[in-house]
Coordinates of C-alpha atoms and ligand atoms in Angstrom, one line a residue:
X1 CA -11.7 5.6 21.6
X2 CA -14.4 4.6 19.5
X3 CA -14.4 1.4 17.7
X4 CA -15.9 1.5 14.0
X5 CA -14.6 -1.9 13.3
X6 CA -14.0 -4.9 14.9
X7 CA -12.7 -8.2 13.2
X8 CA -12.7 -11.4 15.3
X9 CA -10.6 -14.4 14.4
X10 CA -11.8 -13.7 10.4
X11 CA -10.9 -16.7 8.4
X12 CA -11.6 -17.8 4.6
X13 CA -10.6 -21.0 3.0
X14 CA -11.3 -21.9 -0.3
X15 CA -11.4 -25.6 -2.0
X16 CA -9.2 -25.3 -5.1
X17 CA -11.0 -27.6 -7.9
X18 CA -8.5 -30.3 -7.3
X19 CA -10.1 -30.8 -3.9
X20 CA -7.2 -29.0 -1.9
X21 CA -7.6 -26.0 0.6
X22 CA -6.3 -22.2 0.1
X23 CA -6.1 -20.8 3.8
X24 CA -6.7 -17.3 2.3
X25 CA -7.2 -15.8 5.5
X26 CA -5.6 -17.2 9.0
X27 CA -7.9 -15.6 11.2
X28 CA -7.7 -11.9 11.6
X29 CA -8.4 -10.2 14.9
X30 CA -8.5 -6.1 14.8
X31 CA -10.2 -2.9 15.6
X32 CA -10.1 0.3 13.5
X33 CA -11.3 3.2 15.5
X34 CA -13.7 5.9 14.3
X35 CA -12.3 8.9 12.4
X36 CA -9.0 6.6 11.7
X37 CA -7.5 5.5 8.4
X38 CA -6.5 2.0 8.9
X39 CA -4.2 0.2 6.0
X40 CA -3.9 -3.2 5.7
X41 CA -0.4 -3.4 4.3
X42 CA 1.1 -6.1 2.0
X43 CA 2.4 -8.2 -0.7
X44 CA 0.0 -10.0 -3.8
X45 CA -1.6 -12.5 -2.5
X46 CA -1.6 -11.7 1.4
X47 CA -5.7 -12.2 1.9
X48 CA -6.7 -8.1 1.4
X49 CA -9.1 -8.6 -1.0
X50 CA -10.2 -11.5 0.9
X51 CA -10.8 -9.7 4.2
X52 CA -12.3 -6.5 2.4
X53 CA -14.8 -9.2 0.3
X54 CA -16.1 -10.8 3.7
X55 CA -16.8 -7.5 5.8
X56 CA -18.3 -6.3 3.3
X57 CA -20.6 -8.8 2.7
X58 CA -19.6 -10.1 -0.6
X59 CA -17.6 -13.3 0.9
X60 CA -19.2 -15.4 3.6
X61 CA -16.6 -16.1 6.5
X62 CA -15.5 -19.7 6.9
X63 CA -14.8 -18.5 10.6
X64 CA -15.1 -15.3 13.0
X65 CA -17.2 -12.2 12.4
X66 CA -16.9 -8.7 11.8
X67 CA -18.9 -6.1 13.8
X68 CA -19.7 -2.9 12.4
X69 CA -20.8 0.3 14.3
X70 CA -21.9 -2.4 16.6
X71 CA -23.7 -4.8 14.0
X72 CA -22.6 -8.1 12.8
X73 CA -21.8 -8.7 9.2
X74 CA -23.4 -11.9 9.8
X75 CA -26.0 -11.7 11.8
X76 CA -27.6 -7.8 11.3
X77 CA -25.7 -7.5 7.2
X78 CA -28.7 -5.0 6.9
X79 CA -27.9 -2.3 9.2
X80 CA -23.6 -3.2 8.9
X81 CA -24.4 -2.8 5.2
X82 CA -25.9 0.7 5.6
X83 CA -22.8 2.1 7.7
X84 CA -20.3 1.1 4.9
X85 CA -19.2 2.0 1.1
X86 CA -16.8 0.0 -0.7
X87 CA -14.5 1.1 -3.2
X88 CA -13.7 -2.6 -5.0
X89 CA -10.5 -3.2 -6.2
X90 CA -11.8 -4.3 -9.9
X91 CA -13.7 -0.8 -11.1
X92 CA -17.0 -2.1 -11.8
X93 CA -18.5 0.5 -13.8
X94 CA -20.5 0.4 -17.1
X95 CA -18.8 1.6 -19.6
X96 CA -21.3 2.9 -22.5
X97 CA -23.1 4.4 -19.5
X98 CA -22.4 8.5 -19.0
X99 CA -20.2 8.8 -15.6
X100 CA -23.9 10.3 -14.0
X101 CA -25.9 7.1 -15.0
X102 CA -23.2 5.0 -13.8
X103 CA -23.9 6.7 -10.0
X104 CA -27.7 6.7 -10.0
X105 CA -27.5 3.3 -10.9
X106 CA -25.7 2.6 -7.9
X107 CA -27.1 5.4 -6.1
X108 CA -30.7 2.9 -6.4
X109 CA -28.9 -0.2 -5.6
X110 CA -28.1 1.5 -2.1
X111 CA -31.8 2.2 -1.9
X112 CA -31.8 6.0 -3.2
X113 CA -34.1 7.6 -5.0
X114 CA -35.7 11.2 -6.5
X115 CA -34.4 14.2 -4.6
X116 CA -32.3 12.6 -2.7
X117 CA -30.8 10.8 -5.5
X118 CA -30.2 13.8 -7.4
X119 CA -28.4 15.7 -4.5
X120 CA -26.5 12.7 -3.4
X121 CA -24.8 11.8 -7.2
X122 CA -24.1 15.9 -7.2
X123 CA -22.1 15.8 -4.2
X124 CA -20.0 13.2 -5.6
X125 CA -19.8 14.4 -8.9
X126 CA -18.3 17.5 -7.4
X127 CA -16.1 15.8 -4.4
X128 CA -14.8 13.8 -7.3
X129 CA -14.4 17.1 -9.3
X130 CA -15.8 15.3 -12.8
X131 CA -19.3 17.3 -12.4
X132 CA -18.4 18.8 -15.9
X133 CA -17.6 15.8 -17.3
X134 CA -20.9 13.9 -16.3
X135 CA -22.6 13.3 -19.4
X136 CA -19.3 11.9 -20.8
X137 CA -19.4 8.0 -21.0
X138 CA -16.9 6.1 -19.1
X139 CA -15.3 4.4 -21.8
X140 CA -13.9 8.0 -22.7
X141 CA -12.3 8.3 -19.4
X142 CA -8.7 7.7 -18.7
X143 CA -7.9 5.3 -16.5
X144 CA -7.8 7.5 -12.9
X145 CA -11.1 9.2 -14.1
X146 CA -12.5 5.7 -14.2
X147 CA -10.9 5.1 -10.7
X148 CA -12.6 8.4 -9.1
X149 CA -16.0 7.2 -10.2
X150 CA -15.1 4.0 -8.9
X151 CA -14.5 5.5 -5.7
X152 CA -17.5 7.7 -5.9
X153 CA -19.7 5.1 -5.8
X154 CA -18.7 3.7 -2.6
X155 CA -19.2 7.5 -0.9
X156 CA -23.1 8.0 -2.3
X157 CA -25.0 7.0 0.7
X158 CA -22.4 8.7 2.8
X159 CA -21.3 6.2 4.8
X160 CA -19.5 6.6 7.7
X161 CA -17.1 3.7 7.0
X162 CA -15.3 3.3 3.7
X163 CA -13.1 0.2 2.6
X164 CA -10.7 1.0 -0.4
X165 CA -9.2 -2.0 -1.8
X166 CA -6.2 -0.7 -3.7
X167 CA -7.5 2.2 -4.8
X168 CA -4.6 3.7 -6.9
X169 CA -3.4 0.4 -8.8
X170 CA -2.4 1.0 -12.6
X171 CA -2.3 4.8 -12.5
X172 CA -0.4 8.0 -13.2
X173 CA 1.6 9.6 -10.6
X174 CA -0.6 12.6 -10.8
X175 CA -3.5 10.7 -10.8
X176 CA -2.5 8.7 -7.3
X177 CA -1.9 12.2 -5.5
X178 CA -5.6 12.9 -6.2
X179 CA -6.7 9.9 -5.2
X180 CA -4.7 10.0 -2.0
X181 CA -5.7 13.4 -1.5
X182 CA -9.4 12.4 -1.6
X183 CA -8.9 10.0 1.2
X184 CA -7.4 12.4 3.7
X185 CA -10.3 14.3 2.6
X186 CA -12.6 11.8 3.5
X187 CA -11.0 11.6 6.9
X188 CA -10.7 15.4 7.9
X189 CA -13.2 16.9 6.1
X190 CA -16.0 14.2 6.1
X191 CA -15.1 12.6 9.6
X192 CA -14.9 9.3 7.6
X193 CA -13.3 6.3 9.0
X194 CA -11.1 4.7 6.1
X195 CA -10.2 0.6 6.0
X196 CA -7.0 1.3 2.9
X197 CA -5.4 -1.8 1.3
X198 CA -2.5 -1.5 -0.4
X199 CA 1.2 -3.1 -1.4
X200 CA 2.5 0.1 -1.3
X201 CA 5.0 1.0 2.0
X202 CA 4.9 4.6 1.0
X203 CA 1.0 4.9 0.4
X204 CA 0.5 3.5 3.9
X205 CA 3.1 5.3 5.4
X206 CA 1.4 8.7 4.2
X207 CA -2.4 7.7 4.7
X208 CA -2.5 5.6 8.0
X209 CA -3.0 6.4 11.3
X210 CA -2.8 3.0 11.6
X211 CA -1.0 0.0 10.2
X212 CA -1.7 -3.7 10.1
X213 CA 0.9 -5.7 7.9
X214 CA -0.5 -8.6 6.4
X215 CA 0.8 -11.6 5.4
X216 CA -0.1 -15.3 4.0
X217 CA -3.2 -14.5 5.3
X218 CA -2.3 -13.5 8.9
X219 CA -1.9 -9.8 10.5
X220 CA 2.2 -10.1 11.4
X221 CA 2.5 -6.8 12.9
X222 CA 0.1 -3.6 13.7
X223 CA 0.7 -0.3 15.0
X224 CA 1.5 3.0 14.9
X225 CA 4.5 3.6 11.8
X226 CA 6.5 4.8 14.8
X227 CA 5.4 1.3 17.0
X228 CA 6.4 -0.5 13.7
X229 CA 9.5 0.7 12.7
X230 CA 10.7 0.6 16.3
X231 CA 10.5 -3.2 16.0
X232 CA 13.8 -2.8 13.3
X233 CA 15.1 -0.8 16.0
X234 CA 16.6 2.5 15.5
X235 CA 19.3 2.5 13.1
X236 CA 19.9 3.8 9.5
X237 CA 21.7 2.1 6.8
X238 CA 23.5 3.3 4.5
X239 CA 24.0 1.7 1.4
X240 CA 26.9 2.9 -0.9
X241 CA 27.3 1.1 -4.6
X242 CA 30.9 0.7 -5.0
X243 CA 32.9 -0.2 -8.1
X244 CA 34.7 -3.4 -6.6
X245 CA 33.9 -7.0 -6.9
X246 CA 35.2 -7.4 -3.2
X247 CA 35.7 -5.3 0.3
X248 CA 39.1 -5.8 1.9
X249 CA 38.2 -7.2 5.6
X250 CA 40.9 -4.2 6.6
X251 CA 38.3 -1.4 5.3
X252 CA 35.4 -3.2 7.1
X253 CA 37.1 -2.7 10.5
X254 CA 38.5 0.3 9.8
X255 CA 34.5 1.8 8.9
X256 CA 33.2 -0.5 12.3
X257 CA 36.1 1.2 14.6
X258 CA 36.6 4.4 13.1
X259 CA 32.8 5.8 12.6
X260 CA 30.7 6.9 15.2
X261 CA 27.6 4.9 15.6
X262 CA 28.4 2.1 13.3
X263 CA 27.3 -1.4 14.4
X264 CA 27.6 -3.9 11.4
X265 CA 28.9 -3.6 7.8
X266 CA 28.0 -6.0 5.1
X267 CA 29.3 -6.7 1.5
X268 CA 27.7 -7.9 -1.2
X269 CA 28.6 -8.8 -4.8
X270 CA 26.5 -7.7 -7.6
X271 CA 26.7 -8.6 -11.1
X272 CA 27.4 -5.2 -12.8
X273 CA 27.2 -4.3 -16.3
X274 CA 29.3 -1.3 -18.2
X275 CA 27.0 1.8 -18.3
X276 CA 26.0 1.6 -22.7
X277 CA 28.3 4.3 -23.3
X278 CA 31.4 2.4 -22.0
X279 CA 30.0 -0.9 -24.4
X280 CA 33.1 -1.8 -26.9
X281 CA 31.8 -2.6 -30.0
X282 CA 32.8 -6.2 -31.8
X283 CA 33.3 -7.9 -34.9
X284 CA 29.8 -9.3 -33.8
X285 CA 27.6 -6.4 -32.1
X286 CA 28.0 -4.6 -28.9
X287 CA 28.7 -6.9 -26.0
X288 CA 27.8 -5.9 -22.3
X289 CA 30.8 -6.4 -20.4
X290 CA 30.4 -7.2 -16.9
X291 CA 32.7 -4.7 -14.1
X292 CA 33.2 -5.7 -10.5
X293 CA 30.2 -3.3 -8.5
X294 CA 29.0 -4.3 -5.3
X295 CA 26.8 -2.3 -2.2
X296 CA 28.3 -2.0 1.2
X297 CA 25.7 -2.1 3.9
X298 CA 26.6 -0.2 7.1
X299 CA 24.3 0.1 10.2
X300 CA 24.8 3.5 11.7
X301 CA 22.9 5.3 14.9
X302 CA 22.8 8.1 12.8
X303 CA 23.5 7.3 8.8
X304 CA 23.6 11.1 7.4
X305 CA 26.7 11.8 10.7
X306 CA 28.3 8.9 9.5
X307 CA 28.2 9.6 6.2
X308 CA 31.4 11.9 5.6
X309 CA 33.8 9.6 7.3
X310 CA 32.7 6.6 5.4
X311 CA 33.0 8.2 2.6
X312 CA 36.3 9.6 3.2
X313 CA 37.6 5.9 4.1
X314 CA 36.5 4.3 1.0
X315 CA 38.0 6.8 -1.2
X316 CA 41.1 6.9 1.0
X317 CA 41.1 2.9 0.3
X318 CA 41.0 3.7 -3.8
X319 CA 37.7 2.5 -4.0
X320 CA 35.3 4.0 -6.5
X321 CA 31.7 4.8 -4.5
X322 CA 29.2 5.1 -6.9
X323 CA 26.3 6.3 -5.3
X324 CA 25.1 6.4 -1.8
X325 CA 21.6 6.0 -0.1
X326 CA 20.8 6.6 3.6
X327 CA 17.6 4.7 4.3
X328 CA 15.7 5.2 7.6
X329 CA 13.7 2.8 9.1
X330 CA 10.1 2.3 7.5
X331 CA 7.6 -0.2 6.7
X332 CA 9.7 -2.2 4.0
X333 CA 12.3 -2.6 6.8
X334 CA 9.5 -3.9 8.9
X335 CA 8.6 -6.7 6.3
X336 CA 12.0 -7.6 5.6
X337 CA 12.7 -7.9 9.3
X338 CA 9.7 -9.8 10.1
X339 CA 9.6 -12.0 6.9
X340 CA 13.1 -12.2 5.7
X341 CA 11.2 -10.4 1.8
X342 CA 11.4 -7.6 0.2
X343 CA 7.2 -6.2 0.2
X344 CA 8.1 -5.2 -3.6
X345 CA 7.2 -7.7 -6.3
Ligands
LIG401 N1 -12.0 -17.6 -5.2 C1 -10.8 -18.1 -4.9 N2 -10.5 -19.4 -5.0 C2 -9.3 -19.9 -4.6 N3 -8.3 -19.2 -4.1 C3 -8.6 -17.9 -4.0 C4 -9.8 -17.2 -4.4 N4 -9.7 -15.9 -4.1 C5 -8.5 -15.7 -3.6 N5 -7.8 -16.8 -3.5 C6 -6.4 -17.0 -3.0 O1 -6.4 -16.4 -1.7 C7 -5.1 -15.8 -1.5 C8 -5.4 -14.3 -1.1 O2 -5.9 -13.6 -2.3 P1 -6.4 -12.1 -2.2 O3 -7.0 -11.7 -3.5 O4 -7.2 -11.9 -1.0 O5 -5.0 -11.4 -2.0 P2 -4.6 -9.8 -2.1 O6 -3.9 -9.5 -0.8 O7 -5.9 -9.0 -2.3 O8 -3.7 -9.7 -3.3 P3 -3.5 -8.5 -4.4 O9 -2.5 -7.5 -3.8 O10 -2.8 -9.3 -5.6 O11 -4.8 -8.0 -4.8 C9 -4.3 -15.9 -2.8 O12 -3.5 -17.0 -2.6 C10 -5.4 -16.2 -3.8 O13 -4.9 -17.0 -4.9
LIG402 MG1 -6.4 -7.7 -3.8

């Protein structure tokens, strides 16, 4: 396989103004291959802007180097410059500028100019499907318009690798399937090699080919989703919200010994509160009474054959089951196996 992208031992500290050090990033070794989409998965502050800011020139490495269609960032930045578009995290556009100026602005910056200018910025226009909305400035643009211009920008010299620093932050849903479509599209149709940050498990579970988790500025874990999630191993859990503040230790067995598959079972309190319609109005206002609620947690080979018979204990036992969820293994697992934290925020 062809290697697009290679990082060796990246590291970025900065010096805070009270004299002390942020180890952004650890040291990063890894390889995206050509015609992949890579995602560098995880949480605020895990060092993905960081890395993207560095290999793409913006950021000078404290340590390590990144290599680029064969060129060093820091010793060639010319011709590992001309291989790559960025799509920044911040959308740097102008905003009393029509969407059109806005790209041959940028379209010069990257060194284009007449013809060529004018073809290039009506490709984009139209694989960003705003071509009718071109002489429209952007600050009449909704907020994923803004994004696909955003992203357009990083795509007008056609480069042949494309780093998308969270590319679908602070938009509609509808808007994010566009935006996710675009980067398959970049992929399949354009032969594109994609380096995708996000905080989002599902984004990178759709998108990648590829995985690298990141974390307090270090790659944790990198694979395929199916390398990844084998690392939780293979079992489902199923979590059922009951309406009981505790779980007799006679149920538990009876779930662990009398369901097929099951390996572990877990309780845990949570502080419920009556649903608004069940509130009991006061003398003073509406109070929110708290009821007993609590999730069971049980491991199961296989969570949806389990299901049935679980279910049919619990209720045997009187107790109320709210709602049930069978979760499979996936990238949140992953993190919460391999950091002991939930990716979320
Ligand atoms: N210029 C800077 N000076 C000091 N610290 C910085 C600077 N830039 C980033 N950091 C710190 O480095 C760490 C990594 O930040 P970075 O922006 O790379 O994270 P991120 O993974 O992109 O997060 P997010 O998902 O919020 O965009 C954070 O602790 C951040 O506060
Ligand atoms: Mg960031």
């Amino acid at each position: 396989m062809e290697t697009m992208l290679e990082l060796h031992d990246l590291k970025k500290h900065f010096k805070r103004p009270d004299g002390t050090i942020v180890e952004a990033v650890k040291g990063i070794d890894l390889q995206v291959h050509k015609g992949e989409i890579f995602s560098l998965l995880g949480p605020n502050g895990a060092g993905k802007t960081t890395t993207i800011s560095m290999i793409s020139g913006l950021l000078e490495p404290t340590a390590g180097d990144a290599i680029i269609g064969g060129y060093s960032i820091r010793q060639n930045p010319i011709q590992a410059k001309a291989l790559m578009g960025v799509v920044p995290q911040e959308i740097a556009l102008y905003p009393t500028l029509t969407a059109r100026q806005n790209l041959e602005f940028f379209g010069r910056m990257y060194g284009l100019s007449g013809r060529e200018l004018a073809k290039q910025v009506d490709w984009v226009l139209d694989f960003i499907d705003l071509r009718d909305r071109q002489k429209d400035k952007i600050n009449t643009f909704s907020g994923g318009m803004k994004r696909r211009v955003n992203i357009g920008i990083g795509l007008l010299h056609r480069p042949q690798l494309v780093y998308m620093d969270e590319p679908t932050v602070g938009i509609d849903p509808q808007s994010r399937r566009r935006i996710l479509d675009t980067v398959l599209q970049l992929r399949d149709e354009l032969g594109m090699t994609v380096l995708y940050t996000t905080h989002l498990m599902e984004e990178a579970e759709e998108l990648s080919d590829r995985v690298g988790i990141i974390d307090h500025g270090q790659i944790i874990a990198m694979g395929t989703q199916g390398e990844l999630t084998l690392m939780v191993g293979e079992e489902d859990r199923l979590l059922c919200k009951v309406a009981s503040a505790d779980l007799p230790e006679a149920v538990i067995e009876r779930i662990k010994h009398d369901v097929d598959g099951v390996t572990a079972v877990d309780f845990e309190q949570r502080d419920g509160h009556r649903a608004s319609a069940d509130v009991e109005p006061t003398e003073t206002g509406t109070v929110r009474a708290a009821r007993p609620e609590g999730v069971i947690t049980i491991h199961a080979k296989r969570g949806r054959k389990a299901l049935p018979r679980v279910l049919e204990i619990l209720i045997g036992q009187g107790i109320e089951v709210q709602s049930v969820e069978i979760r499979e293994p996936d990238l949140e697992a992953v993190f919460l196996h391999l950091t002991g934290r939930e990716l979320r925020d």
